[in-house]
PDB file of C-alpha atoms in Angstrom:
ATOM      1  CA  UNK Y 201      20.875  -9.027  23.657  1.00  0.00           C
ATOM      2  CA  UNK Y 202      19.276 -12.633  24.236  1.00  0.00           C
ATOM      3  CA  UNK Y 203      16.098 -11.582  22.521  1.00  0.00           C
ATOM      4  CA  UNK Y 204      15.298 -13.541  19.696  1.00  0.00           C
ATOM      5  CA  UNK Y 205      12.579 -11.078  18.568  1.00  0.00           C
ATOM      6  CA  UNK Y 206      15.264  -8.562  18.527  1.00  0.00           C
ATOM      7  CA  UNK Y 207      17.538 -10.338  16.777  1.00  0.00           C
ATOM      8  CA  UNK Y 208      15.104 -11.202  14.331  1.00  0.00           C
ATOM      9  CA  UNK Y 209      14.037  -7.057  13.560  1.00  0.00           C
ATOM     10  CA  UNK Y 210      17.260  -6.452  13.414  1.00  0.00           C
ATOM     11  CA  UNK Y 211      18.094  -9.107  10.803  1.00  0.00           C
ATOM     12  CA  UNK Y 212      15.035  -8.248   8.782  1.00  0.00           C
ATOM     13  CA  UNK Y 213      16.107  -4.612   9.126  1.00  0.00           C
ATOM     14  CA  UNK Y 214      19.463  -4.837   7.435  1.00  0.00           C
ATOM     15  CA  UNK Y 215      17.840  -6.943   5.166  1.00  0.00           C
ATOM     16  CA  UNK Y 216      15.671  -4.801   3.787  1.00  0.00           C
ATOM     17  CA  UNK Y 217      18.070  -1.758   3.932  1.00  0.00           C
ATOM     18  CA  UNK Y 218      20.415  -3.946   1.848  1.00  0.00           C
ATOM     19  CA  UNK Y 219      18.006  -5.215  -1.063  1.00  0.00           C
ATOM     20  CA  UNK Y 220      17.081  -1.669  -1.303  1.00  0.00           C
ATOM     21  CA  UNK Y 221      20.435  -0.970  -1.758  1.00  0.00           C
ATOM     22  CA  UNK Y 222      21.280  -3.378  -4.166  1.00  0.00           C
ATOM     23  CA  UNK Y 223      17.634  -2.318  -6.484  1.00  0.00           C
ATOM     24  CA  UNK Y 224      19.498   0.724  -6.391  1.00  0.00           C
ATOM     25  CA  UNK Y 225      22.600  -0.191  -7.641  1.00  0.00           C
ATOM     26  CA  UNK Y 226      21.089  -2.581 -10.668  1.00  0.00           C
ATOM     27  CA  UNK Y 227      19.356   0.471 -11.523  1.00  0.00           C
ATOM     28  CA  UNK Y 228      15.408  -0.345  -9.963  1.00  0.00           C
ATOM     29  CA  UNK Y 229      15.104   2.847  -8.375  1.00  0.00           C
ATOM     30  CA  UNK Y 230      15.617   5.492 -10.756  1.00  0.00           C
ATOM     31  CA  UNK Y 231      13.272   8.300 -12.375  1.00  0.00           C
ATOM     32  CA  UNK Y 232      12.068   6.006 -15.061  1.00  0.00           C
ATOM     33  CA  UNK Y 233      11.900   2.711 -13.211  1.00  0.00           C
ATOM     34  CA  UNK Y 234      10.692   3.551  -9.835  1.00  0.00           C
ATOM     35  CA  UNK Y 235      11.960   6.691  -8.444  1.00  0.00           C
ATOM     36  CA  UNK Y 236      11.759   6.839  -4.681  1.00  0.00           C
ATOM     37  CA  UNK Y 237      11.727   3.250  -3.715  1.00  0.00           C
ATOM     38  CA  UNK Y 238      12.062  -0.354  -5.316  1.00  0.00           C
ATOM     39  CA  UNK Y 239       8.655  -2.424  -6.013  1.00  0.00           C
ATOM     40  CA  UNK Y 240       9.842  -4.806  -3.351  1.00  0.00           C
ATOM     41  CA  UNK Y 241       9.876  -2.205  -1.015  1.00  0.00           C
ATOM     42  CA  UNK Y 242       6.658  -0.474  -1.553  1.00  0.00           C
ATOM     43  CA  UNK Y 243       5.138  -3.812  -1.923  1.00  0.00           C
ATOM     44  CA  UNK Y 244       6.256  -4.653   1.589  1.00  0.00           C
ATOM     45  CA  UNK Y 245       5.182  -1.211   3.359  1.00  0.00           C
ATOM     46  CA  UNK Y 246       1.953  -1.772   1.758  1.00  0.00           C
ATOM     47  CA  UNK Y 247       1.530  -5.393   2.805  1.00  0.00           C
ATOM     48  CA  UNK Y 248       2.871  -4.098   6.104  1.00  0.00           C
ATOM     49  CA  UNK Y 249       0.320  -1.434   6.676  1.00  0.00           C
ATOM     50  CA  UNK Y 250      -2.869  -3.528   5.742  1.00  0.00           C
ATOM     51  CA  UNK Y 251      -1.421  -6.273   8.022  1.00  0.00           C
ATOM     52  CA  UNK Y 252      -1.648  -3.105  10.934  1.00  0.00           C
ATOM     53  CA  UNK Y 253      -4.885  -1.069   9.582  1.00  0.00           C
ATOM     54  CA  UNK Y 254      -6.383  -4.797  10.259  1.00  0.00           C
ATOM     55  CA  UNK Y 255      -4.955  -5.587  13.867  1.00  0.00           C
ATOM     56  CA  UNK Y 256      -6.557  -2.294  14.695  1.00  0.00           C
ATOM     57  CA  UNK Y 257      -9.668  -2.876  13.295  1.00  0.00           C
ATOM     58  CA  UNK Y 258      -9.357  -6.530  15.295  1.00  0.00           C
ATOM     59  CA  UNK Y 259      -8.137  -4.390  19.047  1.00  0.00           C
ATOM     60  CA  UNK Y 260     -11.450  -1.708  18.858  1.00  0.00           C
ATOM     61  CA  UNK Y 261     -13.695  -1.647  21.208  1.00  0.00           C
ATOM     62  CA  UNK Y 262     -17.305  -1.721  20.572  1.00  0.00           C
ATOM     63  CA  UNK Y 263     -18.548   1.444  22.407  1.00  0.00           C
ATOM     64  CA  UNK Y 264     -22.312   0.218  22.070  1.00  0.00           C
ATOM     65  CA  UNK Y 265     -24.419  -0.032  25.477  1.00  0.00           C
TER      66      UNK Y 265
END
């Protein structure tokens, strides 16, 4: 439990689950707004899954002789 980079996913983690909740609540996520997810939210997953399409691309190996 000393490790900061724990401690840090597991702050941004209820973060996130709480803003999420709270879009909900002031009525972001609904069938006319956004219906599965706030903008914040897929904004971040998207954000999140160029930053790790790009780390791959950065850890491939070349496989040329």
């Amino acid at each position: 439990m000393c490790d900061e980079d724990w401690w840090v996913r597991q702050l941004w983690q209820k973060r996130s689950y709480l803003r999420e909740h709270l879009a909900i609540a002031v009525g972001q996520v609904q069938a006319k707004a956004s219906p599965y997810a706030s903008f914040e939210a897929v904004s971040e997953w998207r954000y999140q899954r160029r930053k790790n399409t790009d780390f791959i691309k950065q850890m491939q190996l070349d496989q040329r002789g």
